[in-house]
Amino acid sequence: MTGFSDPATGKKLEADLKAAGNTDAEVFLYDGVGHAFMNDSPTPYASFDERKEKMGVQAYDAEQAERAWGRLFDFFGKHLKA
């Protein structure tokens, strides 16, 4: 998904955020997975194979998803706690 969720776009987003003054900005890249990699359901497709065939998106990767969810909740805890 060039221009949306590819590594070059992620790197550009991080550089743009830092250039705009957000020096703490971090964009994490996850090798071997595509958009929606944290979604453990292939819906609206019948299977992950069908989703990959139609969208080119790899199947669910539990290890990468767990790492990403952990980072997301760490971010929420740091920036959204009361």
Tab-separated table of N, CA and C in Angstrom:
chain	number	residue	atom	x	y	z
A	1	MET	N	0.844	-1.176	0.000
A	1	MET	CA	0.000	0.000	0.000
A	1	MET	C	0.892	1.242	0.000
A	2	THR	N	1.577	1.412	-1.077
A	2	THR	CA	2.516	2.514	-1.217
A	2	THR	C	1.832	3.847	-0.960
A	3	GLY	N	2.499	4.650	-0.139
A	3	GLY	CA	1.965	5.964	0.191
A	3	GLY	C	1.034	5.956	1.383
A	4	PHE	N	0.759	4.772	1.919
A	4	PHE	CA	-0.161	4.671	3.048
A	4	PHE	C	0.466	3.903	4.209
A	5	SER	N	0.885	2.659	3.967
A	5	SER	CA	1.428	1.877	5.073
A	5	SER	C	2.718	1.159	4.706
A	6	ASP	N	3.456	1.703	3.781
A	6	ASP	CA	4.736	1.107	3.395
A	6	ASP	C	5.873	1.712	4.220
A	7	PRO	N	7.024	1.050	4.308
A	7	PRO	CA	8.128	1.545	5.134
A	7	PRO	C	8.597	2.961	4.791
A	8	ALA	N	8.676	3.292	3.508
A	8	ALA	CA	9.137	4.633	3.126
A	8	ALA	C	8.194	5.707	3.659
A	9	THR	N	6.898	5.449	3.606
A	9	THR	CA	5.919	6.411	4.116
A	9	THR	C	6.031	6.539	5.630
A	10	GLY	N	6.243	5.414	6.326
A	10	GLY	CA	6.434	5.464	7.777
A	10	GLY	C	7.657	6.281	8.166
A	11	LYS	N	8.762	6.072	7.464
A	11	LYS	CA	9.991	6.834	7.739
A	11	LYS	C	9.784	8.320	7.460
A	12	LYS	N	9.074	8.635	6.376
A	12	LYS	CA	8.794	10.033	6.046
A	12	LYS	C	7.915	10.666	7.109
A	13	LEU	N	6.900	9.949	7.569
A	13	LEU	CA	6.034	10.475	8.621
A	13	LEU	C	6.840	10.815	9.866
A	14	GLU	N	7.721	9.916	10.288
A	14	GLU	CA	8.537	10.184	11.471
A	14	GLU	C	9.424	11.414	11.255
A	15	ALA	N	10.054	11.512	10.106
A	15	ALA	CA	10.908	12.666	9.805
A	15	ALA	C	10.099	13.958	9.788
A	16	ASP	N	8.911	13.924	9.201
A	16	ASP	CA	8.056	15.110	9.142
A	16	ASP	C	7.605	15.536	10.541
A	17	LEU	N	7.246	14.580	11.383
A	17	LEU	CA	6.838	14.908	12.755
A	17	LEU	C	7.981	15.548	13.525
A	18	LYS	N	9.171	14.988	13.373
A	18	LYS	CA	10.336	15.549	14.072
A	18	LYS	C	10.679	16.936	13.531
A	19	ALA	N	10.589	17.115	12.222
A	19	ALA	CA	10.873	18.422	11.615
A	19	ALA	C	9.871	19.472	12.075
A	20	ALA	N	8.665	19.030	12.413
A	20	ALA	CA	7.625	19.951	12.881
A	20	ALA	C	7.752	20.242	14.372
A	21	GLY	N	8.781	19.676	15.012
A	21	GLY	CA	9.025	19.993	16.415
A	21	GLY	C	8.714	18.880	17.396
A	22	ASN	N	8.178	17.780	16.951
A	22	ASN	CA	7.877	16.662	17.846
A	22	ASN	C	9.089	15.734	17.869
A	23	THR	N	10.103	16.120	18.634
A	23	THR	CA	11.363	15.376	18.642
A	23	THR	C	11.238	14.003	19.281
A	24	ASP	N	10.164	13.751	20.015
A	24	ASP	CA	9.946	12.446	20.634
A	24	ASP	C	9.181	11.480	19.732
A	25	ALA	N	8.807	11.914	18.550
A	25	ALA	CA	8.001	11.074	17.654
A	25	ALA	C	8.738	9.792	17.294
A	26	GLU	N	8.016	8.678	17.332
A	26	GLU	CA	8.547	7.384	16.923
A	26	GLU	C	7.520	6.700	16.037
A	27	VAL	N	7.974	6.207	14.916
A	27	VAL	CA	7.131	5.409	14.040
A	27	VAL	C	7.788	4.041	13.967
A	28	PHE	N	7.071	3.015	14.349
A	28	PHE	CA	7.603	1.664	14.352
A	28	PHE	C	7.227	0.958	13.060
A	29	LEU	N	8.191	0.272	12.485
A	29	LEU	CA	7.970	-0.494	11.267
A	29	LEU	C	8.043	-1.978	11.615
A	30	TYR	N	7.162	-2.757	11.031
A	30	TYR	CA	7.071	-4.182	11.326
A	30	TYR	C	7.330	-4.970	10.047
A	31	ASP	N	8.448	-5.687	10.024
A	31	ASP	CA	8.863	-6.431	8.834
A	31	ASP	C	7.935	-7.607	8.542
A	32	GLY	N	7.690	-7.825	7.277
A	32	GLY	CA	6.978	-9.001	6.828
A	32	GLY	C	5.473	-8.978	7.029
A	33	VAL	N	4.933	-7.834	7.407
A	33	VAL	CA	3.481	-7.726	7.576
A	33	VAL	C	2.993	-6.504	6.827
A	34	GLY	N	1.697	-6.449	6.601
A	34	GLY	CA	1.124	-5.325	5.883
A	34	GLY	C	0.086	-4.618	6.715
A	35	HIS	N	-0.654	-3.769	6.076
A	35	HIS	CA	-1.723	-3.031	6.725
A	35	HIS	C	-2.682	-4.009	7.402
A	36	ALA	N	-3.167	-3.654	8.566
A	36	ALA	CA	-4.123	-4.459	9.345
A	36	ALA	C	-3.481	-5.708	9.942
A	37	PHE	N	-2.169	-5.713	10.114
A	37	PHE	CA	-1.489	-6.896	10.624
A	37	PHE	C	-1.858	-7.240	12.062
A	38	MET	N	-2.446	-6.296	12.795
A	38	MET	CA	-2.856	-6.559	14.176
A	38	MET	C	-4.252	-7.180	14.245
A	39	ASN	N	-4.917	-7.272	13.126
A	39	ASN	CA	-6.274	-7.808	13.073
A	39	ASN	C	-6.211	-9.332	12.998
A	40	ASP	N	-6.696	-9.998	14.040
A	40	ASP	CA	-6.628	-11.456	14.078
A	40	ASP	C	-7.812	-12.135	13.382
A	41	SER	N	-8.552	-11.369	12.600
A	41	SER	CA	-9.682	-11.907	11.832
A	41	SER	C	-9.527	-11.477	10.373
A	42	PRO	N	-9.776	-12.392	9.430
A	42	PRO	CA	-9.656	-12.016	8.020
A	42	PRO	C	-10.873	-11.274	7.476
A	43	THR	N	-11.896	-11.085	8.288
A	43	THR	CA	-13.140	-10.436	7.864
A	43	THR	C	-12.832	-9.123	7.149
A	44	PRO	N	-13.449	-8.854	6.039
A	44	PRO	CA	-14.656	-9.448	5.461
A	44	PRO	C	-14.373	-10.649	4.566
A	45	TYR	N	-13.149	-11.130	4.533
A	45	TYR	CA	-12.818	-12.283	3.691
A	45	TYR	C	-13.036	-13.573	4.478
A	46	ALA	N	-13.195	-14.660	3.749
A	46	ALA	CA	-13.462	-15.947	4.381
A	46	ALA	C	-12.219	-16.535	5.051
A	47	SER	N	-11.040	-16.117	4.594
A	47	SER	CA	-9.795	-16.659	5.148
A	47	SER	C	-8.677	-15.642	4.967
A	48	PHE	N	-7.573	-15.877	5.692
A	48	PHE	CA	-6.406	-15.018	5.507
A	48	PHE	C	-5.817	-15.209	4.107
A	49	ASP	N	-5.922	-16.415	3.570
A	49	ASP	CA	-5.429	-16.650	2.206
A	49	ASP	C	-6.186	-15.797	1.197
A	50	GLU	N	-7.507	-15.720	1.352
A	50	GLU	CA	-8.301	-14.895	0.448
A	50	GLU	C	-7.955	-13.420	0.618
A	51	ARG	N	-7.788	-12.989	1.873
A	51	ARG	CA	-7.424	-11.589	2.117
A	51	ARG	C	-6.080	-11.268	1.463
A	52	LYS	N	-5.118	-12.182	1.612
A	52	LYS	CA	-3.802	-11.957	1.001
A	52	LYS	C	-3.914	-11.895	-0.518
A	53	GLU	N	-4.708	-12.801	-1.100
A	53	GLU	CA	-4.887	-12.825	-2.551
A	53	GLU	C	-5.513	-11.528	-3.056
A	54	LYS	N	-6.524	-11.024	-2.352
A	54	LYS	CA	-7.257	-9.835	-2.810
A	54	LYS	C	-6.531	-8.531	-2.495
A	55	MET	N	-5.871	-8.478	-1.336
A	55	MET	CA	-5.274	-7.219	-0.889
A	55	MET	C	-3.751	-7.245	-0.810
A	56	GLY	N	-3.163	-8.422	-0.917
A	56	GLY	CA	-1.712	-8.517	-0.794
A	56	GLY	C	-1.229	-8.394	0.637
A	57	VAL	N	-2.152	-8.501	1.585
A	57	VAL	CA	-1.821	-8.344	3.001
A	57	VAL	C	-1.502	-9.704	3.590
A	58	GLN	N	-0.386	-9.781	4.295
A	58	GLN	CA	0.016	-11.034	4.927
A	58	GLN	C	-0.985	-11.460	5.989
A	59	ALA	N	-0.949	-12.731	6.329
A	59	ALA	CA	-1.813	-13.254	7.383
A	59	ALA	C	-1.436	-12.659	8.730
A	60	TYR	N	-2.314	-12.837	9.673
A	60	TYR	CA	-2.100	-12.370	11.047
A	60	TYR	C	-0.784	-12.923	11.585
A	61	ASP	N	-0.008	-12.077	12.228
A	61	ASP	CA	1.264	-12.462	12.836
A	61	ASP	C	1.166	-12.135	14.320
A	62	ALA	N	0.940	-13.142	15.144
A	62	ALA	CA	0.704	-12.931	16.578
A	62	ALA	C	1.872	-12.236	17.263
A	63	GLU	N	3.085	-12.595	16.908
A	63	GLU	CA	4.263	-11.988	17.550
A	63	GLU	C	4.360	-10.491	17.239
A	64	GLN	N	4.209	-10.148	15.965
A	64	GLN	CA	4.268	-8.737	15.575
A	64	GLN	C	3.088	-7.970	16.173
A	65	ALA	N	1.909	-8.581	16.175
A	65	ALA	CA	0.729	-7.922	16.736
A	65	ALA	C	0.900	-7.677	18.230
A	66	GLU	N	1.418	-8.656	18.952
A	66	GLU	CA	1.632	-8.487	20.394
A	66	GLU	C	2.600	-7.341	20.670
A	67	ARG	N	3.658	-7.267	19.890
A	67	ARG	CA	4.639	-6.178	20.041
A	67	ARG	C	3.966	-4.819	19.782
A	68	ALA	N	3.171	-4.752	18.727
A	68	ALA	CA	2.501	-3.496	18.374
A	68	ALA	C	1.463	-3.097	19.429
A	69	TRP	N	0.636	-4.064	19.892
A	69	TRP	CA	-0.347	-3.749	20.932
A	69	TRP	C	0.354	-3.247	22.189
A	70	GLY	N	1.459	-3.881	22.560
A	70	GLY	CA	2.206	-3.431	23.733
A	70	GLY	C	2.684	-2.000	23.585
A	71	ARG	N	3.208	-1.675	22.416
A	71	ARG	CA	3.666	-0.306	22.167
A	71	ARG	C	2.506	0.680	22.200
A	72	LEU	N	1.371	0.277	21.640
A	72	LEU	CA	0.201	1.151	21.643
A	72	LEU	C	-0.266	1.439	23.068
A	73	PHE	N	-0.377	0.394	23.890
A	73	PHE	CA	-0.831	0.598	25.264
A	73	PHE	C	0.200	1.357	26.095
A	74	ASP	N	1.482	1.173	25.828
A	74	ASP	CA	2.513	1.983	26.491
A	74	ASP	C	2.327	3.456	26.137
A	75	PHE	N	2.064	3.736	24.863
A	75	PHE	CA	1.827	5.104	24.409
A	75	PHE	C	0.611	5.697	25.118
A	76	PHE	N	-0.483	4.942	25.153
A	76	PHE	CA	-1.688	5.421	25.856
A	76	PHE	C	-1.382	5.694	27.321
A	77	GLY	N	-0.662	4.781	27.968
A	77	GLY	CA	-0.338	4.977	29.375
A	77	GLY	C	0.497	6.212	29.622
A	78	LYS	N	1.384	6.503	28.699
A	78	LYS	CA	2.259	7.671	28.842
A	78	LYS	C	1.527	8.975	28.549
A	79	HIS	N	0.695	8.986	27.527
A	79	HIS	CA	0.113	10.238	27.053
A	79	HIS	C	-1.351	10.474	27.419
A	80	LEU	N	-2.044	9.438	27.863
A	80	LEU	CA	-3.477	9.589	28.119
A	80	LEU	C	-3.872	9.314	29.568
A	81	LYS	N	-2.933	8.970	30.417
A	81	LYS	CA	-3.332	8.648	31.784
A	81	LYS	C	-3.786	9.910	32.506
A	82	ALA	N	-4.719	9.712	33.416
A	82	ALA	CA	-5.336	10.835	34.117
A	82	ALA	C	-4.454	11.365	35.229
